[in-house]
Coordinates of C-alpha atoms in Angstrom, one line a residue:
Chain L
M1 CA 0.0 0.4 0.0
A2 CA 2.7 2.4 1.1
H3 CA 4.8 1.7 -1.8
T4 CA 2.3 2.1 -4.2
K5 CA 1.3 5.5 -3.1
F6 CA 5.0 6.1 -3.5
R7 CA 5.3 5.6 -7.0
F8 CA 2.4 7.3 -7.6
V9 CA 4.0 10.3 -5.8
D10 CA 7.0 10.1 -8.0
F11 CA 5.5 9.5 -11.2
F12 CA 3.3 12.7 -10.8
K13 CA 7.0 14.7 -9.6
Y14 CA 8.3 13.5 -13.1
F15 CA 5.3 14.3 -14.8
T16 CA 4.7 17.6 -13.7
L17 CA 8.6 18.8 -14.0
L18 CA 8.1 17.5 -17.7
I19 CA 5.3 19.7 -18.5
G20 CA 7.1 22.2 -17.0
V21 CA 9.7 21.6 -19.6
F22 CA 7.8 21.7 -22.2
V23 CA 5.5 24.8 -21.5
V24 CA 9.5 26.3 -20.7
L25 CA 10.7 25.0 -24.4
F26 CA 7.5 25.4 -26.4
P27 CA 7.9 28.9 -27.2
P28 CA 11.3 29.0 -28.1
Y29 CA 11.1 25.8 -30.2
V30 CA 9.0 27.6 -32.3
V31 CA 10.8 30.5 -32.6
I32 CA 14.2 28.3 -33.6
V33 CA 12.8 26.2 -36.4
N34 CA 10.8 29.2 -38.1
A35 CA 14.0 31.2 -37.8
F36 CA 15.5 29.0 -40.7
K37 CA 12.6 28.6 -42.8
S38 CA 12.4 31.0 -46.2
T39 CA 9.4 33.1 -46.5
D40 CA 7.4 30.7 -48.8
E41 CA 8.5 27.7 -46.8
F42 CA 7.3 29.7 -43.6
N43 CA 4.0 30.4 -45.6
S44 CA 3.1 26.9 -47.0
S45 CA 4.7 25.2 -43.6
S46 CA 3.2 24.5 -40.2
S47 CA 4.5 26.7 -37.5
M48 CA 5.6 23.9 -35.6
A49 CA 6.8 22.1 -38.4
L50 CA 10.5 21.7 -38.8
P51 CA 12.5 23.5 -41.2
K52 CA 13.7 21.8 -44.5
S53 CA 16.9 22.4 -43.3
F54 CA 18.7 24.0 -40.4
L55 CA 21.4 25.4 -42.7
N56 CA 19.4 28.4 -44.3
F57 CA 21.1 31.2 -42.7
D58 CA 19.6 33.7 -44.7
N59 CA 17.2 35.2 -42.4
F60 CA 20.1 36.0 -40.1
T61 CA 22.0 37.7 -42.7
A62 CA 18.8 39.3 -43.4
V63 CA 18.6 40.8 -39.8
F64 CA 22.4 41.6 -39.2
Q65 CA 21.9 43.6 -43.2
R66 CA 18.9 45.3 -42.4
G67 CA 18.7 45.4 -38.7
G68 CA 22.1 47.0 -38.0
L69 CA 22.3 44.6 -34.9
L70 CA 26.2 44.5 -35.3
S71 CA 26.1 48.4 -33.9
G72 CA 23.4 47.3 -31.2
F73 CA 26.0 44.2 -29.4
G74 CA 28.6 47.0 -29.7
N75 CA 27.0 49.7 -28.1
V76 CA 25.8 47.3 -25.8
L77 CA 28.8 46.1 -25.1
V78 CA 30.6 49.6 -24.3
I79 CA 27.6 50.5 -22.0
I80 CA 28.2 46.9 -20.1
I81 CA 32.0 47.4 -19.9
I82 CA 32.1 51.1 -18.5
T83 CA 29.2 50.3 -16.6
L84 CA 30.6 47.7 -14.7
T85 CA 34.0 48.9 -14.2
L86 CA 32.3 51.9 -12.5
N87 CA 29.6 49.9 -10.4
I88 CA 31.8 47.3 -9.0
L89 CA 34.6 50.3 -7.9
F90 CA 31.6 52.1 -6.2
G91 CA 30.1 48.8 -4.7
T92 CA 33.6 47.4 -3.0
M93 CA 33.8 50.7 -1.7
V94 CA 30.5 51.4 -0.1
A95 CA 30.6 47.6 1.2
Y96 CA 33.9 48.3 2.5
V97 CA 33.0 51.3 4.7
L98 CA 29.8 49.8 5.9
G99 CA 31.6 46.7 6.5
R100 CA 34.5 47.5 8.4
F101 CA 34.1 50.8 10.4
S102 CA 31.3 52.1 12.5
F103 CA 30.3 55.7 12.6
K104 CA 27.4 57.5 13.3
L105 CA 25.4 57.9 10.1
K106 CA 26.3 54.4 9.1
P107 CA 22.3 52.9 9.4
V108 CA 21.4 56.2 7.2
V109 CA 23.6 55.2 4.4
F110 CA 22.4 52.0 4.5
G111 CA 18.9 52.7 5.1
A112 CA 19.2 55.4 2.3
Y113 CA 19.8 52.2 0.2
L114 CA 17.4 50.4 1.2
V115 CA 14.9 52.6 1.2
A116 CA 15.8 53.8 -2.6
T117 CA 14.7 49.8 -3.5
I118 CA 11.0 50.5 -3.1
I119 CA 10.7 53.9 -5.5
P120 CA 9.4 52.6 -8.4
S121 CA 12.5 53.5 -10.9
I122 CA 9.9 53.5 -14.2
T123 CA 7.8 56.3 -12.3
T124 CA 10.7 58.8 -11.2
Q125 CA 12.1 58.9 -14.9
V126 CA 9.6 61.8 -15.6
A127 CA 12.2 63.7 -13.1
T128 CA 14.8 61.9 -14.0
F129 CA 14.1 62.8 -17.9
G130 CA 15.0 66.3 -17.1
I131 CA 18.1 65.8 -15.3
I132 CA 19.7 64.1 -17.5
K133 CA 19.2 66.7 -20.6
S134 CA 20.5 69.2 -18.2
M135 CA 23.7 67.2 -17.8
G136 CA 23.8 66.9 -21.7
L137 CA 23.7 63.3 -21.5
Y138 CA 20.5 62.7 -23.3
N139 CA 21.0 60.9 -26.7
T140 CA 24.5 59.4 -25.6
L141 CA 25.8 56.3 -24.3
G142 CA 26.4 58.6 -21.1
A143 CA 22.4 57.9 -20.1
P144 CA 22.4 54.8 -19.6
I145 CA 25.9 54.5 -17.8
V146 CA 25.0 57.2 -14.9
L147 CA 21.5 55.5 -14.8
Y148 CA 23.5 52.1 -13.8
I149 CA 26.4 52.3 -12.1
G150 CA 25.0 53.1 -8.8
A151 CA 25.5 50.7 -6.6
D152 CA 22.3 49.0 -5.5
V153 CA 21.2 47.7 -1.9
I154 CA 21.2 43.7 -3.3
Q155 CA 25.0 44.7 -4.6
I156 CA 25.7 46.1 -1.3
I157 CA 24.2 43.5 0.8
L158 CA 26.3 40.7 -1.4
Y159 CA 29.4 42.5 -0.8
L160 CA 28.6 43.0 2.9
Q161 CA 28.4 39.0 3.3
F162 CA 31.6 38.2 1.7
I163 CA 33.5 41.1 3.7
R164 CA 31.9 40.0 7.0
N165 CA 34.0 36.4 5.7
I166 CA 37.1 37.7 5.5
P167 CA 38.8 38.0 8.9
F168 CA 39.7 41.0 10.5
D169 CA 42.6 39.5 11.6
L170 CA 44.1 40.4 8.0
D171 CA 43.5 44.3 8.5
E172 CA 45.0 43.9 11.6
S173 CA 47.9 42.5 10.8
A174 CA 48.6 44.7 7.4
M175 CA 48.2 47.6 10.0
V176 CA 50.6 46.3 12.3
E177 CA 52.9 46.4 9.5
G178 CA 51.7 50.1 8.4
A179 CA 49.6 49.6 5.9
S180 CA 47.1 52.7 5.1
L181 CA 43.4 51.8 5.1
F182 CA 43.3 52.4 1.6
K183 CA 45.9 50.2 0.9
I184 CA 44.0 47.4 2.9
Y185 CA 41.2 48.0 0.6
R186 CA 42.7 48.0 -2.2
S187 CA 45.2 44.7 -2.0
I188 CA 43.1 42.6 0.6
I189 CA 39.3 43.5 0.8
F190 CA 39.3 44.8 -3.2
P191 CA 40.8 40.8 -4.1
L192 CA 39.0 38.8 -2.1
L193 CA 35.6 39.8 -2.8
T194 CA 36.4 38.6 -6.4
P195 CA 34.2 35.7 -6.2
A196 CA 31.4 38.1 -5.5
T197 CA 32.7 40.6 -7.9
A198 CA 32.2 37.6 -10.5
T199 CA 28.8 36.5 -9.8
L200 CA 27.8 40.6 -9.7
V201 CA 29.2 40.5 -13.4
I202 CA 27.5 38.0 -14.8
L203 CA 24.1 39.3 -13.1
K204 CA 24.8 42.7 -14.3
T205 CA 25.5 42.0 -17.7
I206 CA 22.1 40.1 -17.9
S207 CA 20.0 42.6 -16.7
I208 CA 21.8 45.6 -18.6
Y209 CA 21.7 43.6 -21.9
N210 CA 17.8 42.7 -21.3
D211 CA 17.5 46.5 -20.2
M212 CA 14.5 48.0 -22.5
Y213 CA 13.3 50.8 -21.1
I214 CA 16.3 52.7 -20.0
P215 CA 18.1 53.1 -24.0
Y216 CA 14.7 53.5 -25.4
L217 CA 13.8 56.6 -23.8
Y218 CA 17.4 58.2 -23.3
M219 CA 18.8 57.0 -26.6
P220 CA 16.2 57.3 -29.3
K221 CA 19.1 58.4 -31.8
Q222 CA 19.4 55.3 -34.7
S223 CA 22.9 54.9 -34.5
L224 CA 22.6 54.4 -30.5
G225 CA 20.1 51.3 -30.5
V226 CA 21.0 48.8 -28.3
V227 CA 19.6 45.1 -29.1
T228 CA 16.6 45.5 -27.3
T229 CA 15.8 48.7 -29.1
I230 CA 17.0 47.5 -32.6
L231 CA 14.8 44.6 -32.2
M232 CA 11.7 46.8 -31.3
R233 CA 12.6 49.0 -34.7
F234 CA 13.1 45.8 -36.6
Q235 CA 9.7 44.4 -35.8
G236 CA 7.6 47.4 -36.2
V237 CA 9.2 47.4 -40.1
N238 CA 9.0 44.0 -40.3
S239 CA 5.8 43.5 -38.3
G240 CA 4.4 40.9 -40.8
E241 CA 7.2 38.7 -41.4
W242 CA 7.8 36.0 -38.7
N243 CA 10.6 34.3 -40.2
L244 CA 12.5 37.1 -40.1
I245 CA 11.4 38.4 -36.2
C246 CA 12.0 35.1 -35.3
A247 CA 15.7 34.9 -36.6
A248 CA 16.3 38.4 -34.8
I249 CA 14.8 37.2 -31.7
L250 CA 16.8 34.0 -32.0
L251 CA 20.2 36.0 -32.1
I252 CA 19.4 38.2 -29.3
L253 CA 18.9 35.3 -27.0
L254 CA 21.4 33.4 -28.1
P255 CA 24.6 35.5 -26.0
T256 CA 23.0 35.0 -22.7
V257 CA 21.3 31.5 -22.6
I258 CA 24.9 30.3 -24.2
L259 CA 26.6 32.3 -21.1
Y260 CA 23.8 30.7 -19.0
F261 CA 24.6 27.4 -19.3
F262 CA 28.2 28.0 -18.6
L263 CA 28.0 30.0 -15.8
Q264 CA 24.6 28.8 -14.1
R265 CA 25.8 27.5 -10.8
Y266 CA 27.3 31.1 -10.0
I267 CA 24.1 32.4 -11.4
F268 CA 22.1 30.6 -9.2
E269 CA 24.6 31.6 -6.7
G270 CA 24.4 35.3 -7.4
V271 CA 20.7 35.4 -7.5
T272 CA 20.0 33.3 -4.0
S273 CA 22.5 35.1 -2.1
G274 CA 21.1 38.2 -3.3
A275 CA 17.4 37.4 -2.7
V276 CA 17.4 35.5 0.5
K277 CA 19.9 36.8 3.1
Chain H
M1 CA 51.3 61.1 2.8
F2 CA 48.0 59.4 3.2
G3 CA 49.6 56.1 4.7
T4 CA 51.2 58.4 7.9
L5 CA 48.2 59.6 8.9
S6 CA 46.6 58.2 11.9
Y7 CA 44.1 55.3 11.7
N8 CA 41.4 57.7 13.0
K9 CA 42.0 60.5 10.6
Q10 CA 42.5 58.0 7.8
K11 CA 39.0 56.5 8.7
T12 CA 37.6 59.5 8.3
I13 CA 39.0 60.4 4.7
I14 CA 38.0 57.0 4.1
I15 CA 34.6 56.7 4.5
V16 CA 33.9 60.6 3.5
S17 CA 36.0 60.0 0.1
F18 CA 34.3 56.5 -0.4
L19 CA 30.7 57.5 0.1
L20 CA 31.3 60.5 -1.9
I21 CA 30.2 59.5 -5.3
P22 CA 28.3 56.3 -4.5
L23 CA 25.7 58.8 -2.5
L24 CA 25.9 61.8 -5.2
L25 CA 24.9 59.3 -7.6
L26 CA 21.8 57.9 -5.2
A27 CA 20.7 61.0 -4.4
T28 CA 21.1 62.6 -8.0
F29 CA 19.3 59.3 -9.8
T30 CA 16.8 58.5 -7.2
Y31 CA 16.0 60.8 -4.2
Y32 CA 16.5 64.1 -5.9
P33 CA 14.1 62.7 -8.9
A34 CA 11.6 61.6 -6.1
I35 CA 11.6 65.0 -4.3
K36 CA 11.1 66.9 -7.5
L37 CA 8.1 64.4 -8.4
V38 CA 6.6 65.4 -5.2
Y39 CA 6.8 69.2 -6.1
Y40 CA 5.5 68.4 -10.3
S41 CA 2.7 66.6 -8.9
F42 CA 1.3 70.0 -7.6
T43 CA 2.2 71.6 -10.8
N44 CA 0.6 71.4 -14.1
W45 CA 4.0 71.6 -16.0
D46 CA 4.2 70.6 -19.4
G47 CA 7.5 68.8 -19.9
Y48 CA 9.4 72.1 -21.8
S49 CA 8.0 75.3 -20.4
P50 CA 10.1 77.2 -18.2
E51 CA 7.1 78.4 -16.1
K52 CA 5.8 75.5 -13.8
P53 CA 2.1 77.1 -12.2
W54 CA 1.4 75.8 -9.4
V55 CA -2.0 74.2 -8.9
G56 CA -2.3 72.5 -5.4
L57 CA -3.7 69.3 -5.2
D58 CA -5.8 69.6 -8.4
N59 CA -3.4 66.7 -10.3
Y60 CA -4.7 64.5 -7.2
R61 CA -7.9 65.4 -7.6
E62 CA -8.3 64.5 -10.7
V63 CA -6.5 61.0 -10.5
F64 CA -9.0 60.3 -8.0
S65 CA -12.0 61.9 -10.0
N66 CA -11.3 60.5 -13.6
P67 CA -12.6 56.9 -13.6
D68 CA -10.3 56.6 -16.6
I69 CA -6.9 56.7 -14.9
F70 CA -8.1 54.3 -12.0
K71 CA -9.6 51.6 -14.0
V72 CA -6.5 50.6 -15.5
F73 CA -5.7 49.1 -12.1
T74 CA -8.0 46.6 -13.1
H75 CA -5.7 45.6 -16.1
N76 CA -3.2 45.3 -13.2
F77 CA -5.2 42.8 -11.1
A78 CA -4.1 40.1 -13.6
Y79 CA -0.9 40.0 -13.2
F80 CA -1.5 40.1 -9.4
V81 CA -3.5 36.7 -9.8
M82 CA -1.0 35.4 -12.4
G83 CA 1.9 36.1 -9.7
I84 CA 0.3 34.5 -6.9
V85 CA -0.4 31.1 -8.8
Q86 CA 3.1 31.8 -10.0
N87 CA 4.5 31.9 -6.1
I88 CA 2.4 28.6 -5.7
V89 CA 3.9 27.0 -8.8
A90 CA 7.4 28.1 -7.9
I91 CA 7.0 26.5 -4.5
Y92 CA 6.1 23.3 -5.5
F93 CA 8.7 23.1 -8.2
A94 CA 11.2 23.8 -5.5
V95 CA 9.9 21.3 -2.7
V96 CA 9.8 18.5 -5.4
L97 CA 13.4 19.7 -6.4
S98 CA 14.7 19.3 -2.8
S99 CA 13.5 16.1 -2.8
K100 CA 15.1 12.7 -4.0
L101 CA 15.2 12.8 -7.6
R102 CA 17.0 11.9 -10.9
G103 CA 17.6 14.7 -13.0
K104 CA 17.1 17.4 -10.3
N105 CA 19.8 19.6 -11.8
A106 CA 19.1 19.4 -15.0
F107 CA 14.8 20.4 -14.2
R108 CA 16.1 23.0 -12.4
I109 CA 18.5 24.5 -15.3
M110 CA 16.0 24.2 -17.8
L111 CA 12.8 25.7 -15.3
F112 CA 15.1 29.0 -14.4
L113 CA 16.2 29.2 -18.4
P114 CA 13.2 32.2 -19.3
Y115 CA 14.6 34.3 -16.7
I116 CA 18.0 35.1 -18.3
M117 CA 15.9 35.8 -21.6
N118 CA 15.9 39.1 -22.8
G119 CA 12.5 40.6 -22.2
V120 CA 11.9 42.4 -25.8
A121 CA 12.8 39.0 -27.6
V122 CA 10.6 36.9 -25.0
A123 CA 7.9 39.3 -25.7
F124 CA 7.8 39.2 -29.4
M125 CA 8.5 35.5 -28.9
F126 CA 4.7 34.9 -27.4
G127 CA 3.7 37.6 -29.7
Y128 CA 4.0 35.0 -32.3
V129 CA 3.4 32.2 -30.0
F130 CA -0.2 34.0 -29.3
D131 CA -1.1 35.2 -33.3
T132 CA -4.8 34.3 -33.6
T133 CA -3.8 32.4 -37.0
N134 CA -0.2 31.8 -37.7
G135 CA 0.1 31.4 -33.8
S136 CA 1.8 28.4 -32.6
L137 CA -0.4 27.9 -29.0
N138 CA -3.7 27.6 -31.2
L139 CA -2.0 25.4 -33.7
F140 CA -0.9 22.9 -30.7
L141 CA -4.6 23.3 -29.0
D142 CA -5.9 22.5 -32.4
N143 CA -3.6 19.3 -32.3
I144 CA -4.7 17.9 -28.9
G145 CA -8.0 17.9 -29.9
L146 CA -9.0 21.4 -28.5
H147 CA -10.7 22.8 -31.6
H148 CA -13.3 25.3 -30.3
L149 CA -10.5 26.8 -28.0
A150 CA -8.1 27.1 -31.0
Q151 CA -9.7 30.1 -32.8
T152 CA -9.0 32.2 -29.3
S153 CA -7.6 35.4 -30.1
W154 CA -5.1 35.5 -26.9
L155 CA -3.8 39.3 -27.4
G156 CA -7.3 40.3 -28.6
T157 CA -9.7 39.8 -26.5
E158 CA -10.8 42.2 -24.2
G159 CA -11.2 40.3 -21.4
L160 CA -8.6 38.0 -21.7
V161 CA -5.5 39.9 -23.3
N162 CA -4.0 40.9 -19.6
Y163 CA -4.1 37.4 -18.5
S164 CA -2.2 36.5 -21.8
L165 CA 0.2 38.9 -21.1
A166 CA 0.6 38.2 -17.2
S167 CA 1.2 34.7 -18.3
T168 CA 4.4 35.5 -20.5
G169 CA 5.1 37.1 -17.1
F170 CA 4.8 33.8 -15.0
W171 CA 6.5 32.2 -17.9
R172 CA 9.3 34.4 -17.6
F173 CA 9.6 34.5 -13.7
M174 CA 8.3 31.5 -12.0
G175 CA 11.6 29.7 -12.4
Y176 CA 13.7 32.9 -10.4
N177 CA 11.0 32.4 -7.6
M178 CA 11.8 28.7 -7.8
V179 CA 15.4 29.2 -7.0
I180 CA 15.0 31.5 -4.5
Y181 CA 12.4 29.1 -2.6
I182 CA 14.8 26.3 -3.7
A183 CA 17.8 28.2 -1.2
S184 CA 14.9 29.0 1.6
L185 CA 14.7 25.1 1.5
Q186 CA 18.4 24.4 2.0
A187 CA 18.6 26.5 4.6
I188 CA 16.4 24.6 6.8
P189 CA 18.5 22.4 9.1
K190 CA 17.5 19.1 8.5
D191 CA 17.6 17.2 11.8
I192 CA 14.2 18.9 11.8
Y193 CA 13.4 16.7 9.0
E194 CA 14.7 13.6 11.2
A195 CA 13.2 14.3 14.2
A196 CA 9.7 14.7 12.4
T197 CA 10.5 11.4 10.9
I198 CA 11.1 9.6 13.9
D199 CA 7.7 11.4 15.3
G200 CA 5.9 9.7 12.5
A201 CA 5.1 12.5 10.5
G202 CA 3.6 12.2 6.8
S203 CA 5.0 13.8 3.6
F204 CA 2.1 16.1 3.8
Q205 CA 2.2 16.9 7.8
T206 CA 5.9 17.8 7.0
L207 CA 5.4 20.1 4.6
W208 CA 2.8 21.6 6.0
R209 CA 4.3 21.8 9.8
I210 CA 8.0 22.5 8.7
T211 CA 8.6 23.6 5.1
L212 CA 6.4 26.1 4.9
P213 CA 6.5 27.8 8.3
N214 CA 10.5 27.8 7.8
M215 CA 10.2 29.5 4.3
K216 CA 7.8 31.8 5.3
P217 CA 10.2 35.3 5.1
V218 CA 10.7 34.1 1.7
I219 CA 7.5 33.7 1.0
Q220 CA 6.9 37.0 2.2
L221 CA 9.5 38.6 0.5
N222 CA 8.2 37.1 -2.8
L223 CA 4.7 38.5 -2.2
F224 CA 5.5 41.7 -1.9
L225 CA 7.7 41.7 -5.0
T226 CA 4.4 40.2 -6.5
V227 CA 2.0 42.9 -5.6
T228 CA 4.7 45.9 -6.6
G229 CA 5.4 44.0 -9.8
A230 CA 1.9 43.4 -10.3
L231 CA 1.4 47.7 -9.7
E232 CA 4.2 48.5 -11.4
V233 CA 4.1 46.5 -14.9
F234 CA 5.1 48.2 -18.2
D235 CA 7.5 46.7 -20.3
L236 CA 5.5 43.7 -21.7
P237 CA 2.1 45.3 -22.5
F238 CA 4.3 48.2 -23.9
V239 CA 6.0 46.2 -26.3
L240 CA 3.3 43.8 -27.3
T241 CA 0.0 45.1 -27.8
K242 CA 0.6 48.6 -26.9
G243 CA -1.8 48.5 -24.5
G244 CA -4.5 47.6 -26.8
P245 CA -7.0 46.2 -27.7
A246 CA -8.8 49.7 -27.3
G247 CA -7.0 50.1 -24.0
A248 CA -7.8 47.1 -22.6
S249 CA -4.0 46.3 -21.6
E250 CA -3.0 49.7 -20.6
T251 CA -1.5 49.2 -17.4
Y252 CA -1.1 52.3 -14.8
V253 CA 2.6 52.8 -15.2
Q254 CA 2.3 52.9 -19.0
K255 CA -0.5 55.3 -18.3
V256 CA 1.6 57.5 -16.0
V257 CA 4.6 57.0 -18.8
D258 CA 1.9 58.2 -21.5
T259 CA 0.7 60.9 -19.9
A260 CA 3.8 62.4 -19.3
F261 CA 5.9 61.6 -22.4
A262 CA 2.9 61.5 -24.8
F263 CA 0.7 64.3 -23.6
N264 CA 3.1 66.2 -22.4
N265 CA 1.2 66.7 -18.7
Y266 CA 4.3 66.2 -16.3
G267 CA 2.3 67.3 -13.4
L268 CA -0.8 64.9 -13.6
A269 CA 1.6 62.1 -14.2
S270 CA 3.5 62.8 -11.0
A271 CA 0.8 62.8 -9.1
M272 CA 0.1 59.4 -10.5
S273 CA 3.8 58.6 -9.7
I274 CA 3.2 59.8 -6.1
I275 CA 0.2 58.1 -5.9
L276 CA 1.6 54.7 -6.8
L277 CA 4.6 55.0 -4.6
F278 CA 2.0 55.6 -1.9
F279 CA 0.3 51.9 -2.7
V280 CA 3.8 50.8 -2.5
V281 CA 4.3 51.8 1.1
I282 CA 1.2 51.0 2.2
V283 CA 1.4 47.4 0.8
L284 CA 5.2 47.1 2.4
L285 CA 3.7 48.5 5.8
V286 CA 0.3 46.2 5.8
Q287 CA 2.8 43.2 5.2
Q288 CA 5.1 44.1 7.9
L289 CA 2.0 44.4 10.5
V290 CA 1.0 40.8 9.3
L291 CA 4.6 39.7 9.7
N292 CA 5.0 41.0 12.9
R293 CA 1.8 39.8 14.5
G294 CA 2.4 36.3 12.6
G295 CA 5.8 36.3 14.8
D296 CA 4.2 36.7 18.1
K297 CA 2.3 33.9 18.2

């Protein structure tokens, strides 16, 4: 009796998991098969049918030529590299100060970061827009960069956890040898935070790469398109040609999906250590 | 030289210099706009003219008395419903994937996959899946024998469009919630379960009495994110339906953005933003209250 019940539970588990995987994979499957179909083939075949050949790259070349996707990848890469460099610097600096020193205003600083997460950032864009314009950053790559470089509370919490695990003895023995506090940050704390920084790089890269709103609002200029805004423009112009759009979707999904399969362990770690504690 | 100063002086210099730029950024791009927003909400500024005429509470009166503005919250309701379902499904999969199972990791990797995908690409992907005549969803429904469902216009029917859009959000974020729930499950000490087994607790009892209570803080956090997420939905309908058909999928934030940037009514848009912020704070307070009361027991 207990035995059969156990089997049923197991069956149910696998069954629901397989449904879950099917639901996850169904939309990408549809996009993949249609991205390789010529317009004629697309019109005559079912949208779930496999393409005649997975070697028909015409749609992809068309996307690159018509959509300017290459410059989109270039722009987003520039944004990511500059943003992350500064963001890591600021994040570790704030975490070092909050993690190693006690001072009167410490709870205020941490509280300021905490409260900031409650403010829905989309709504403050009405006012942010004016600031960006008055700084002369509208329609430049500078706009997304200044908006992304600020440290956020999740990043600070992530770094703080790591700093707490770095024994204070290390700081003390460095002090005995006469190292300045800046030197301690630079040659002890910063290097020992590398694992946290690595996770952060992955997560931030994905979130900047996927962001639509900031580039859309602050960089409408044609030449400043990033992958998301280029995809939106491309869809607008070619709205009926789903085989082309599928190819564009696939090209844009590919980098993060590849990154994901290589780095999923670190991505899981980053997501959970940022959110749970 | 910096290194020759006393550690106390160094400490002060480090604190000030290390916090200066980060706090300046925080102030410039979060708090200053928020304060500006409060000020704009009392004016009827059009977004570009130099004078910002003071109108007092008029904008707030407008928001609360104009049924067109508040009505859009009913569209956000679909995202709330789907968000709750999403959390329940995520908890289920988290519990399943924390039990003894073959291919646990592979399932975890697959179910999390949508989260890392580009939101705009996902939106268009579902635009294609939901397409009435060419769409694969209808084709699939037809193939498995649900012919009457296969004619549905998922994004073109007023009562349905928000649920279709919200299910896209479900698809994308369920795995994210699941991973967070898995992490919180792993933090529960194993000996509690051993003790329960020795006491003869069944698997359902264990789930109800041990697993779920121990997950409570994380469930609370996810519920807060679900509610505020539902209030703040923007990009999906913006990309996929542009608020259509006939405004049926327009969400509150989209209305704020339109009011500001398309209709140049910054004053009203600011008041709408403040009201949204106010709602988010209320959700947080109510939750804290409920949470603390639960903790006293």
